[in-house]
Coordinates of C-alpha atoms in Angstrom, one line a residue:
Chain A
M617 CA 107.1 7.3 100.4
S618 CA 105.2 9.4 102.2
L619 CA 107.3 11.1 104.9
A620 CA 110.6 9.4 103.8
S621 CA 112.7 11.2 106.2
W622 CA 111.2 10.4 109.3
N623 CA 111.9 7.1 110.7
D624 CA 109.2 4.6 112.6
G625 CA 108.3 5.6 115.6
A626 CA 105.3 7.2 117.3
A627 CA 105.5 10.7 115.6
R628 CA 105.3 9.3 112.2
T629 CA 102.1 7.1 113.0
A630 CA 100.7 9.7 114.5
I631 CA 101.0 11.8 111.5
L632 CA 100.1 8.9 109.0
E633 CA 97.0 7.6 111.2
F634 CA 95.4 11.6 111.6
V635 CA 95.8 12.5 108.0
D636 CA 94.2 8.9 107.1
R637 CA 91.5 9.4 109.6
V638 CA 90.2 12.6 108.8
S639 CA 90.2 12.1 104.4
E640 CA 88.6 9.1 104.9
E641 CA 85.0 10.0 103.3
G642 CA 82.3 8.0 105.5
G643 CA 84.6 7.1 108.6
A644 CA 83.5 8.7 112.0
D645 CA 86.8 11.5 112.0
Y646 CA 86.3 12.6 108.4
V647 CA 86.9 16.7 108.5
P648 CA 85.4 18.0 104.7
P649 CA 88.5 19.5 102.7
A650 CA 87.0 23.4 103.1
E651 CA 87.8 22.8 107.0
R652 CA 91.1 20.7 106.6
V653 CA 93.4 24.0 107.4
A654 CA 97.1 23.0 108.9
V655 CA 99.0 26.0 110.5
L656 CA 102.8 25.7 110.8
D657 CA 105.0 28.2 113.0
N658 CA 108.5 28.9 110.9
D659 CA 111.3 29.9 113.3
G660 CA 112.6 26.5 114.8
T661 CA 109.4 24.3 113.4
L662 CA 110.3 24.6 109.4
W663 CA 113.7 25.7 109.6
C664 CA 116.9 26.4 111.6
E665 CA 116.2 29.7 114.1
K666 CA 120.1 29.6 115.3
P667 CA 122.1 31.0 116.0
T668 CA 119.6 33.5 115.9
Y669 CA 116.6 34.2 114.3
F670 CA 117.4 34.5 110.8
Q671 CA 115.3 37.5 109.9
A672 CA 117.5 39.1 112.9
L673 CA 120.9 38.5 110.6
F674 CA 118.9 40.0 107.9
V675 CA 118.6 43.4 110.1
F676 CA 122.2 43.6 111.2
A677 CA 123.8 42.7 108.0
R678 CA 121.8 45.8 107.1
L679 CA 122.3 48.1 110.1
G680 CA 126.1 49.7 108.6
E681 CA 124.0 50.8 105.5
A682 CA 121.3 52.1 107.0
V683 CA 123.4 53.9 109.5
A684 CA 125.5 55.3 106.8
A685 CA 122.5 56.7 105.3
K686 CA 120.5 58.0 107.9
P687 CA 123.4 59.1 110.7
E688 CA 121.1 59.8 113.6
L689 CA 120.6 56.2 113.6
G690 CA 124.0 55.2 114.9
E691 CA 123.9 57.5 117.5
Q692 CA 121.3 55.4 119.4
P693 CA 122.8 53.3 122.3
V694 CA 121.2 50.1 120.9
V695 CA 122.3 50.4 117.6
K696 CA 126.2 51.0 118.9
A697 CA 126.0 47.7 120.4
L698 CA 124.5 46.2 117.6
L699 CA 127.0 47.7 115.2
A700 CA 129.5 46.1 117.5
G701 CA 128.6 42.7 117.0
D702 CA 127.9 42.6 120.5
L703 CA 124.1 41.1 120.8
A704 CA 124.1 40.9 124.6
G705 CA 125.1 44.4 125.0
A706 CA 122.0 45.2 122.9
Q707 CA 119.2 43.4 124.9
Q708 CA 120.5 45.2 127.8
Y709 CA 118.3 47.9 126.2
G710 CA 115.3 45.2 125.6
L711 CA 113.1 43.8 123.5
E712 CA 111.5 46.9 122.2
A713 CA 114.3 49.1 121.9
I714 CA 115.8 46.3 119.2
A715 CA 112.7 46.0 118.0
G716 CA 112.4 49.8 117.7
V717 CA 115.8 49.9 115.7
L718 CA 114.8 47.5 113.0
L719 CA 111.2 49.1 112.2
Q720 CA 113.1 52.6 111.6
L721 CA 115.6 50.7 109.4
D722 CA 113.0 49.9 106.7
A723 CA 110.5 53.0 107.3
G724 CA 110.4 54.8 103.9
R725 CA 110.4 51.9 102.2
T726 CA 107.7 50.6 100.1
T727 CA 106.6 47.0 100.6
E728 CA 107.7 46.3 97.1
E729 CA 111.3 47.8 98.0
F730 CA 111.3 45.8 101.4
T731 CA 110.2 42.6 99.8
R732 CA 113.4 42.8 96.8
D733 CA 115.7 43.7 99.7
A734 CA 114.9 40.8 101.5
A735 CA 115.3 38.6 98.7
A736 CA 118.8 39.7 97.2
W737 CA 119.8 38.8 101.3
F738 CA 118.4 35.4 100.9
A739 CA 120.0 35.0 97.7
A740 CA 123.4 36.3 99.1
A741 CA 124.2 35.1 102.5
K742 CA 125.1 32.4 104.4
H743 CA 124.5 30.4 107.6
P744 CA 127.7 31.2 110.2
R745 CA 127.9 27.6 111.2
F746 CA 126.7 25.8 108.3
G747 CA 128.4 27.8 105.6
V748 CA 125.3 27.4 102.7
P749 CA 122.4 29.6 102.0
F750 CA 119.6 30.5 104.5
G751 CA 117.1 28.7 102.3
E752 CA 118.8 25.3 102.5
L753 CA 118.5 25.4 106.1
T754 CA 114.5 23.9 106.1
Y755 CA 113.8 21.0 107.6
A756 CA 113.2 18.3 105.1
P757 CA 111.4 16.1 106.9
M758 CA 108.7 19.2 107.3
L759 CA 108.9 19.7 103.4
E760 CA 107.5 16.2 103.2
L761 CA 104.9 16.6 106.1
L762 CA 103.6 19.6 103.8
D763 CA 103.7 17.9 100.9
L764 CA 101.4 14.9 102.7
L765 CA 99.0 17.3 103.9
R766 CA 98.6 19.0 100.6
E767 CA 98.0 15.6 98.7
R768 CA 95.2 15.2 101.6
E769 CA 93.5 18.4 100.3
F770 CA 94.7 20.9 103.4
R771 CA 95.2 24.0 102.7
V772 CA 98.6 24.9 104.6
F773 CA 99.2 28.1 106.3
I774 CA 102.8 29.6 107.6
V775 CA 101.5 31.5 111.5
T776 CA 105.1 33.0 112.3
G777 CA 106.0 35.7 115.1
G778 CA 108.7 36.7 112.0
G779 CA 107.6 39.9 110.0
V780 CA 105.1 38.4 107.5
E781 CA 106.9 40.3 104.8
F782 CA 110.1 38.7 105.4
V783 CA 108.6 35.6 105.6
R784 CA 106.6 36.1 102.1
A785 CA 109.3 36.7 100.4
I786 CA 110.5 33.4 100.6
G787 CA 107.5 31.3 101.6
E788 CA 106.6 30.0 97.9
E789 CA 110.2 29.2 97.1
L790 CA 111.1 27.4 100.0
Y791 CA 107.9 25.6 100.9
G792 CA 105.4 26.4 98.4
V793 CA 103.1 28.6 100.3
T794 CA 102.1 31.8 98.6
P795 CA 102.2 35.0 100.2
D796 CA 98.7 35.2 101.0
D797 CA 99.4 32.0 103.1
V798 CA 101.7 33.7 105.5
V799 CA 100.0 35.2 109.0
G800 CA 103.2 36.9 110.8
S801 CA 104.0 39.9 112.7
A802 CA 103.4 43.0 111.0
V803 CA 104.2 47.0 110.5
Q804 CA 102.0 49.7 109.4
V805 CA 101.8 50.7 106.1
S806 CA 100.6 54.4 105.0
F807 CA 98.6 54.7 101.8
E808 CA 100.6 57.0 99.4
R809 CA 101.0 58.0 95.5
R810 CA 104.9 58.4 94.6
D811 CA 105.4 59.2 90.8
G812 CA 101.7 58.5 89.7
R813 CA 101.3 55.2 91.2
I814 CA 99.5 53.6 94.5
V815 CA 102.8 52.5 96.8
L816 CA 102.0 51.3 100.4
V817 CA 104.7 52.6 102.7
R818 CA 106.4 50.8 105.7
Q819 CA 106.3 53.2 108.7
A820 CA 108.4 52.6 112.1
A821 CA 105.2 51.2 114.0
M822 CA 104.0 47.8 114.1
L823 CA 100.2 46.6 113.5
G824 CA 99.1 45.2 116.7
S825 CA 101.2 42.9 118.6
P826 CA 103.8 40.7 117.5
N827 CA 102.2 37.6 116.3
E828 CA 103.1 35.2 119.3
G829 CA 101.2 33.5 122.1
P830 CA 97.5 34.3 121.9
P831 CA 98.1 36.6 118.9
K832 CA 98.4 33.5 117.0
A833 CA 95.0 32.4 117.1
V834 CA 93.5 35.7 117.0
N835 CA 95.5 36.8 114.1
I836 CA 94.5 32.9 112.5
Q837 CA 90.7 34.1 112.4
A838 CA 91.3 37.5 111.4
H839 CA 93.5 36.0 108.0
I840 CA 92.1 32.4 107.6
G841 CA 88.8 32.4 109.3
V842 CA 88.5 29.1 110.1
R843 CA 90.0 26.9 113.2
P844 CA 92.8 24.7 112.5
I845 CA 93.0 20.9 112.8
F846 CA 96.8 20.3 112.5
A847 CA 99.1 22.5 114.0
A848 CA 102.8 22.9 114.4
G849 CA 105.5 24.4 116.4
N850 CA 108.5 23.9 118.7
S851 CA 108.0 27.5 121.1
A852 CA 105.8 28.5 124.2
G853 CA 105.3 31.6 121.9
D854 CA 103.0 28.6 120.0
A855 CA 101.2 27.3 122.6
E856 CA 98.0 28.9 122.4
M857 CA 97.7 28.3 118.5
L858 CA 98.4 24.6 119.0
E859 CA 95.5 24.4 122.1
Y860 CA 93.4 26.5 119.4
A861 CA 93.6 23.5 117.1
H862 CA 93.3 20.8 120.0
T863 CA 90.0 22.4 121.5
G864 CA 88.1 22.5 118.2
D865 CA 84.8 20.5 117.4
H866 CA 87.3 17.9 115.1
P867 CA 89.5 15.7 115.7
S868 CA 92.7 17.3 115.3
L869 CA 96.6 16.8 115.8
C870 CA 99.3 19.1 117.5
L871 CA 103.1 18.7 117.1
V872 CA 105.7 20.1 118.9
V873 CA 109.4 20.1 117.2
D874 CA 111.8 19.3 120.1
H875 CA 115.3 20.5 119.2
D876 CA 117.4 17.5 120.7
D877 CA 120.1 17.4 118.4
E878 CA 123.2 19.5 119.3
D879 CA 125.3 17.3 116.3
R880 CA 123.0 17.7 113.3
E881 CA 121.4 21.2 114.8
Y882 CA 121.0 22.6 118.1
A883 CA 119.8 21.5 121.2
Y884 CA 117.9 24.0 123.3
E885 CA 114.8 24.9 124.7
S886 CA 112.8 27.3 122.6
L887 CA 111.5 30.1 124.7
A888 CA 108.4 32.7 123.7
A889 CA 110.3 36.0 122.6
T890 CA 107.9 37.8 124.4
N891 CA 106.9 36.2 127.3
A892 CA 110.0 34.5 129.4
D893 CA 107.5 33.2 131.8
A894 CA 105.4 30.7 129.7
E895 CA 105.1 27.4 130.1
P896 CA 107.8 25.3 128.6
I897 CA 105.9 23.9 125.7
L898 CA 106.9 20.2 126.2
E899 CA 105.4 20.8 129.5
T900 CA 102.1 21.9 127.9
A901 CA 102.7 19.0 125.0
S902 CA 102.8 16.4 127.7
R903 CA 99.8 18.2 129.9
L904 CA 97.4 18.1 126.6
S905 CA 99.1 14.8 125.2
W906 CA 100.6 16.6 121.7
T907 CA 102.7 14.4 119.8
V908 CA 106.7 15.5 120.8
V909 CA 108.9 15.1 117.6
S910 CA 112.4 14.2 118.3
M911 CA 114.7 16.0 116.0
R912 CA 117.4 13.2 116.9
D913 CA 115.3 10.3 117.3
D914 CA 112.4 11.0 114.3
W915 CA 114.3 12.6 111.5
S916 CA 116.5 10.6 109.4
R917 CA 117.6 13.6 107.7
I918 CA 117.5 17.1 108.9
F919 CA 118.3 20.1 106.3
A920 CA 116.6 19.9 103.0
G921 CA 119.4 21.9 101.2
Chain K
M1168 CA 82.0 28.6 76.3
S1169 CA 83.8 30.8 78.5
L1170 CA 82.0 34.4 79.7
A1171 CA 78.5 32.7 78.4
S1172 CA 75.9 35.0 79.9
W1173 CA 78.6 38.4 78.2
N1174 CA 76.9 39.4 75.3
D1175 CA 79.6 40.6 72.3
G1176 CA 81.1 43.5 73.3
A1177 CA 83.9 46.1 74.6
A1178 CA 84.1 44.4 78.3
R1179 CA 84.2 40.6 76.7
T1180 CA 86.3 41.5 74.5
A1181 CA 88.9 43.2 76.9
I1182 CA 88.4 40.2 79.5
L1183 CA 89.5 37.5 76.9
E1184 CA 92.2 39.4 75.7
F1185 CA 93.4 40.4 78.9
V1186 CA 93.1 36.6 80.3
D1187 CA 95.1 35.9 77.7
R1188 CA 97.6 38.3 77.2
V1189 CA 99.1 37.5 81.1
S1190 CA 99.0 33.6 80.3
E1191 CA 100.6 33.1 77.1
E1192 CA 104.2 31.9 77.9
G1193 CA 107.3 34.1 76.3
G1194 CA 104.7 36.9 75.3
A1195 CA 105.6 40.4 76.4
D1196 CA 103.0 40.5 78.8
Y1197 CA 103.6 37.3 80.4
V1198 CA 102.9 37.6 84.3
P1199 CA 103.7 34.5 86.4
P1200 CA 100.8 32.7 88.0
A1201 CA 102.5 33.5 91.4
E1202 CA 101.3 37.2 90.5
R1203 CA 97.8 36.4 88.9
V1204 CA 96.0 37.6 91.8
A1205 CA 92.6 39.2 91.1
V1206 CA 90.6 40.9 93.6
L1207 CA 86.8 41.7 93.7
D1208 CA 84.3 44.0 95.4
N1209 CA 80.9 41.8 96.6
D1210 CA 78.2 44.1 97.4
G1211 CA 77.1 45.2 93.9
T1212 CA 80.1 43.8 92.2
L1213 CA 79.1 39.9 92.7
W1214 CA 75.8 40.2 93.7
C1215 CA 72.8 42.6 94.2
E1216 CA 72.9 45.2 97.0
K1217 CA 69.4 46.8 97.1
P1218 CA 67.5 47.8 98.4
T1219 CA 70.2 48.4 100.8
Y1220 CA 73.5 45.9 102.0
F1221 CA 72.1 42.5 102.9
Q1222 CA 73.9 42.2 105.7
A1223 CA 72.1 45.2 106.6
L1224 CA 69.1 43.3 106.2
F1225 CA 70.6 40.3 108.2
V1226 CA 71.0 42.9 110.9
F1227 CA 67.7 44.3 110.8
A1228 CA 66.1 40.8 110.8
R1229 CA 67.6 40.2 114.3
L1230 CA 67.2 43.6 116.2
G1231 CA 63.8 42.4 117.7
E1232 CA 65.5 39.6 118.8
A1233 CA 68.3 41.0 120.4
V1234 CA 66.6 43.6 121.9
A1235 CA 64.4 41.3 123.7
A1236 CA 67.4 39.5 125.0
K1237 CA 68.7 42.8 125.9
P1238 CA 66.3 45.4 126.6
E1239 CA 68.9 48.3 127.5
L1240 CA 69.6 48.5 123.6
G1241 CA 65.9 49.0 122.5
E1242 CA 66.1 52.3 124.5
Q1243 CA 68.9 54.1 122.2
P1244 CA 66.6 56.0 119.7
V1245 CA 68.7 55.3 116.7
V1246 CA 67.6 51.2 117.7
K1247 CA 64.1 52.5 118.4
A1248 CA 63.9 54.0 114.3
L1249 CA 65.6 50.5 113.4
L1250 CA 63.0 48.6 114.9
A1251 CA 59.9 50.8 113.4
G1252 CA 61.5 50.0 110.0
D1253 CA 62.7 53.6 109.7
L1254 CA 65.9 53.8 107.6
A1255 CA 66.0 57.3 107.0
G1256 CA 65.4 58.0 110.4
A1257 CA 67.8 56.1 111.8
Q1258 CA 70.1 57.5 109.2
Q1259 CA 69.8 60.9 110.7
Y1260 CA 71.8 59.5 114.1
G1261 CA 74.8 58.7 111.3
L1262 CA 76.7 55.9 109.9
E1263 CA 78.3 55.7 113.1
A1264 CA 75.6 55.2 115.4
I1265 CA 74.0 52.8 113.7
A1266 CA 77.4 51.0 112.9
G1267 CA 77.9 51.1 116.6
V1268 CA 74.0 48.9 117.1
L1269 CA 75.6 46.4 114.7
L1270 CA 78.8 45.7 116.9
Q1271 CA 76.8 45.8 120.4
L1272 CA 74.2 43.1 118.6
D1273 CA 77.0 40.3 118.2
A1274 CA 79.3 41.3 121.1
G1275 CA 80.1 38.4 123.4
R1276 CA 79.0 35.9 120.5
T1277 CA 82.3 33.5 119.4
T1278 CA 83.5 34.0 115.8
E1279 CA 81.8 30.5 115.6
E1280 CA 78.4 31.1 116.8
F1281 CA 78.3 34.2 114.3
T1282 CA 79.0 32.0 111.4
R1283 CA 76.1 29.6 112.3
D1284 CA 74.0 32.7 112.9
A1285 CA 75.2 33.9 109.4
A1286 CA 74.4 30.9 107.6
A1287 CA 71.2 30.2 108.9
W1288 CA 69.8 33.8 108.0
F1289 CA 71.2 33.1 104.7
A1290 CA 69.4 29.7 104.4
A1291 CA 65.8 31.1 105.5
A1292 CA 65.4 34.6 104.0
K1293 CA 64.6 36.2 101.1
H1294 CA 64.7 39.3 99.1
P1295 CA 62.0 41.7 99.0
R1296 CA 61.5 42.5 95.7
F1297 CA 62.7 39.3 94.0
G1298 CA 61.6 36.6 96.6
V1299 CA 64.3 34.3 96.4
P1300 CA 67.2 33.6 98.7
F1301 CA 69.8 36.0 98.9
G1302 CA 72.2 33.4 97.3
E1303 CA 70.5 33.0 94.2
L1304 CA 71.3 36.8 93.5
T1305 CA 75.0 36.3 92.6
Y1306 CA 75.3 37.9 89.2
A1307 CA 76.1 34.8 86.6
P1308 CA 78.1 36.2 84.7
M1309 CA 80.7 37.2 87.1
L1310 CA 80.4 33.8 88.5
E1311 CA 81.4 32.8 85.2
L1312 CA 84.2 35.1 85.4
L1313 CA 85.7 34.0 88.3
D1314 CA 86.0 30.4 86.5
L1315 CA 87.6 31.6 83.8
L1316 CA 90.1 33.3 86.2
R1317 CA 90.8 30.5 87.9
E1318 CA 91.1 28.2 84.8
R1319 CA 93.9 30.8 84.3
E1320 CA 95.6 30.3 87.2
F1321 CA 94.7 33.4 89.2
R1322 CA 94.2 33.3 92.7
V1323 CA 90.8 35.0 93.5
F1324 CA 90.1 36.9 96.4
I1325 CA 86.6 39.0 97.6
V1326 CA 87.7 42.6 99.2
T1327 CA 84.4 43.8 100.6
G1328 CA 83.7 46.9 102.5
G1329 CA 81.1 44.4 104.5
G1330 CA 81.8 42.3 107.3
V1331 CA 84.5 39.9 106.4
E1332 CA 82.9 37.0 108.8
F1333 CA 79.3 37.9 107.2
V1334 CA 81.2 37.1 103.6
R1335 CA 83.1 34.1 104.9
A1336 CA 79.8 32.3 105.9
I1337 CA 78.7 32.1 102.4
G1338 CA 81.6 32.9 100.3
E1339 CA 82.5 29.2 99.3
E1340 CA 79.2 28.1 98.9
L1341 CA 78.4 31.1 96.2
Y1342 CA 81.7 32.2 94.6
G1343 CA 83.9 28.9 95.3
V1344 CA 86.1 31.2 97.8
T1345 CA 87.2 29.9 100.6
P1346 CA 87.7 32.2 104.1
D1347 CA 90.9 32.6 104.0
D1348 CA 90.7 34.5 100.9
V1349 CA 87.8 36.7 101.6
V1350 CA 89.1 40.6 103.2
G1351 CA 86.9 42.8 104.6
S1352 CA 85.7 44.7 107.4
A1353 CA 86.6 43.6 110.9
V1354 CA 85.7 43.7 114.4
Q1355 CA 87.9 42.9 116.9
V1356 CA 87.9 39.8 119.0
S1357 CA 89.1 38.7 122.5
F1358 CA 91.0 35.4 123.3
E1359 CA 89.3 34.0 125.7
R1360 CA 88.6 29.9 127.5
R1361 CA 85.1 29.3 127.7
D1362 CA 84.4 25.4 129.0
G1363 CA 88.3 24.5 128.9
R1364 CA 88.4 25.5 125.1
I1365 CA 89.7 28.5 123.3
V1366 CA 87.4 30.9 121.5
L1367 CA 87.5 34.4 120.2
V1368 CA 84.9 36.3 121.2
R1369 CA 83.4 39.6 119.2
Q1370 CA 83.7 43.1 120.7
A1371 CA 81.4 46.0 119.8
A1372 CA 84.8 47.5 118.4
M1373 CA 86.2 47.6 114.6
L1374 CA 89.5 46.8 113.9
G1375 CA 91.0 49.7 111.9
S1376 CA 88.9 51.2 109.2
P1377 CA 86.1 50.0 107.7
N1378 CA 87.5 48.1 104.4
E1379 CA 86.5 50.8 101.6
G1380 CA 88.5 53.5 99.8
P1381 CA 92.2 53.5 100.5
P1382 CA 91.9 50.7 103.3
K1383 CA 91.2 48.2 100.3
A1384 CA 94.8 49.1 99.0
V1385 CA 96.4 48.5 102.5
N1386 CA 94.4 45.5 103.7
I1387 CA 95.3 43.8 100.6
Q1388 CA 98.9 44.3 101.5
A1389 CA 98.1 42.9 104.8
H1390 CA 96.2 40.0 103.8
I1391 CA 97.7 39.1 100.2
G1392 CA 101.0 40.6 100.2
V1393 CA 101.2 40.8 96.1
R1394 CA 99.7 43.7 94.4
P1395 CA 96.6 42.6 92.5
I1396 CA 96.8 42.7 88.5
F1397 CA 93.1 42.4 88.2
A1398 CA 90.5 44.4 90.2
A1399 CA 86.6 44.6 89.8
G1400 CA 84.2 46.8 92.0
N1401 CA 80.9 49.0 91.7
S1402 CA 81.1 52.1 93.8
A1403 CA 83.4 55.1 94.5
G1404 CA 84.8 53.1 97.6
D1405 CA 86.6 50.7 95.3
A1406 CA 88.7 53.5 92.9
E1407 CA 92.0 52.9 94.8
M1408 CA 91.7 48.9 95.0
L1409 CA 91.6 49.6 90.7
E1410 CA 93.9 52.2 90.8
Y1411 CA 96.4 49.7 93.2
A1412 CA 96.0 47.6 90.7
H1413 CA 96.0 49.7 87.5
T1414 CA 99.6 51.5 88.9
G1415 CA 101.6 48.0 89.3
D1416 CA 104.5 46.9 86.9
H1417 CA 102.4 44.2 85.6
P1418 CA 99.5 44.5 82.6
S1419 CA 96.6 44.8 84.6
L1420 CA 92.7 45.1 83.9
C1421 CA 90.2 47.3 86.1
L1422 CA 86.2 46.5 85.5
V1423 CA 83.4 49.1 86.8
V1424 CA 80.1 47.3 87.2
D1425 CA 77.7 50.3 85.9
H1426 CA 73.9 49.2 87.8
D1427 CA 71.9 50.6 84.4
D1428 CA 69.2 48.1 84.3
E1429 CA 66.3 49.0 86.2
D1430 CA 64.0 46.5 84.7
R1431 CA 65.9 43.0 85.4
E1432 CA 67.9 44.5 88.7
Y1433 CA 68.5 48.0 89.8
A1434 CA 69.6 51.8 88.1
Y1435 CA 71.8 53.8 90.5
E1436 CA 74.9 55.2 91.0
S1437 CA 76.9 53.6 93.6
L1438 CA 77.8 56.1 96.4
A1439 CA 81.1 55.3 98.4
A1440 CA 79.2 54.3 102.1
T1441 CA 81.7 56.0 104.1
N1442 CA 82.8 58.9 102.2
A1443 CA 80.1 60.7 100.3
D1444 CA 82.2 63.4 98.4
A1445 CA 84.4 60.6 96.5
E1446 CA 84.8 61.0 92.5
P1447 CA 81.6 59.3 91.1
I1448 CA 83.4 55.9 90.3
L1449 CA 82.4 56.2 86.1
E1450 CA 84.6 59.3 86.2
T1451 CA 87.5 58.0 87.8
A1452 CA 87.3 55.0 85.3
S1453 CA 86.4 57.4 82.4
R1454 CA 89.4 59.0 83.4
L1455 CA 91.9 55.8 83.8
S1456 CA 90.4 54.0 81.0
W1457 CA 88.9 51.5 82.7
T1458 CA 86.2 49.0 81.1
V1459 CA 82.9 49.6 82.4
V1460 CA 80.7 46.6 82.4
S1461 CA 76.7 48.0 81.5
M1462 CA 74.5 45.3 83.1
R1463 CA 71.3 46.4 80.4
D1464 CA 73.8 45.9 77.6
D1465 CA 76.6 43.6 78.6
W1466 CA 75.1 41.0 80.4
S1467 CA 72.6 38.5 78.7
R1468 CA 71.7 37.4 81.7
I1469 CA 71.8 38.6 85.4
F1470 CA 71.2 36.5 88.1
A1471 CA 72.8 33.1 88.8
G1472 CA 69.5 31.6 90.8

């Protein structure tokens, strides 16, 4: 059965009706397969993002090691706070200072080395509350949704505020999404030759803006080149991506995952990481009549693992 | 039969042997499908690029119209030369000045309007020598090669120095390549709301460097995220892309299309558009033992149309 982990309800019905409508040849709302593009946020939409973004945990885990290799890193107050596990203290120095540390950590690594680093961490690390590898904390109902979209000839893309190379390292295994179908925040790389090989080397600087808010729509154009007709997110940083899908010429479906299940996952409001003043996503959803997915009520099962 | 328009010879054999080698499970050179990434240049590799890039013809065709709408454009000396059909005269002002004109032409158009403009031109315009629509001037042997690669579970990408949105407008129809699988030179777009819709509006500025030379390797990482194992090109601007594939961990095949058929197409040396001093691609091919495809000797048929 399609969407087996979804309880009967408005969200499940909206999804099933939408995929039927756009794929029914000859129907008034038919959309040709070439334009069936689906974009989904990752953190908090396809997998858990608490106690903090898994990518942040990846970075913190490697910070001690990095300071041993580059002692000058450890002299920065923000790094001292991070090493002491004092996330609130580190946040006093601002998101940019924290991001700067992360960028320095991997500067000089080739993109291929970084991918191996990330994959190795995923294979070994465990979630602090659930005690399982992070790869088991994808949402089973969302994996079923990806399957359904592909069955109906959608091309499925992850459009994440996370680092594109971090998410690519696990996208195929967890979601069946190949690296070319991941759009995310990116760092600059330099073109170099090492030992007779061309390699691309990560720099301590971002390439453009973090992929959140309006940049999600801009980067969908840069990487995908087609306005989506399906979009799913969970935070205020996803609002423009959903509105971009919503305001196209075709019928569209916009889903907002509401984290309202403290027992099985977490209960919280998902803010935009880079814009604390953005309208709460549930208000945007209400204003634009998007479909809200209650984790508590709409999902009979949470995690795939 | 695979590669039906290819004559028996070293090039055809090299291709057939390569796709067999990398797709034979259990073989020493087996490459998993996830890493079977093929990248191909467009102008001069998948279709004709003479008497000049087809995208330049698209732009010249619309210049008069654009000057009527924005008379200040017509006062620029480079535009006067272009309007008079004096390409050599225009080139005296430099490639940047010409590019600047092209960028101004479409500034203010949404990405969706631009796509419609390009598709309309393709549907109507004809090649000055061959008298057929430009879409008929793809190379039949290369289309067969794309089919063969896909049969062997390669993911096929166009990596072009041309404008990404221009090539996307025809990529699916001509090559079966969807817009998300085209990597090219890009312009900046702004995020705007017009009449209650989010639109992306082209600006008169490029996004990064033209997609030629080292940027082809960098943009393959940015958009595809996997080092290719197959690469094809025809100009000095493709050398780094081919060398990037060539210097990976897996077996690779690098093809260079040699335009040596004046009767059926054109005979010329393909320079890099942005670096006249680059090593000629046939010398690079010889130095690195890449496979050279003679249009005259290796192809029994040239055009698909």
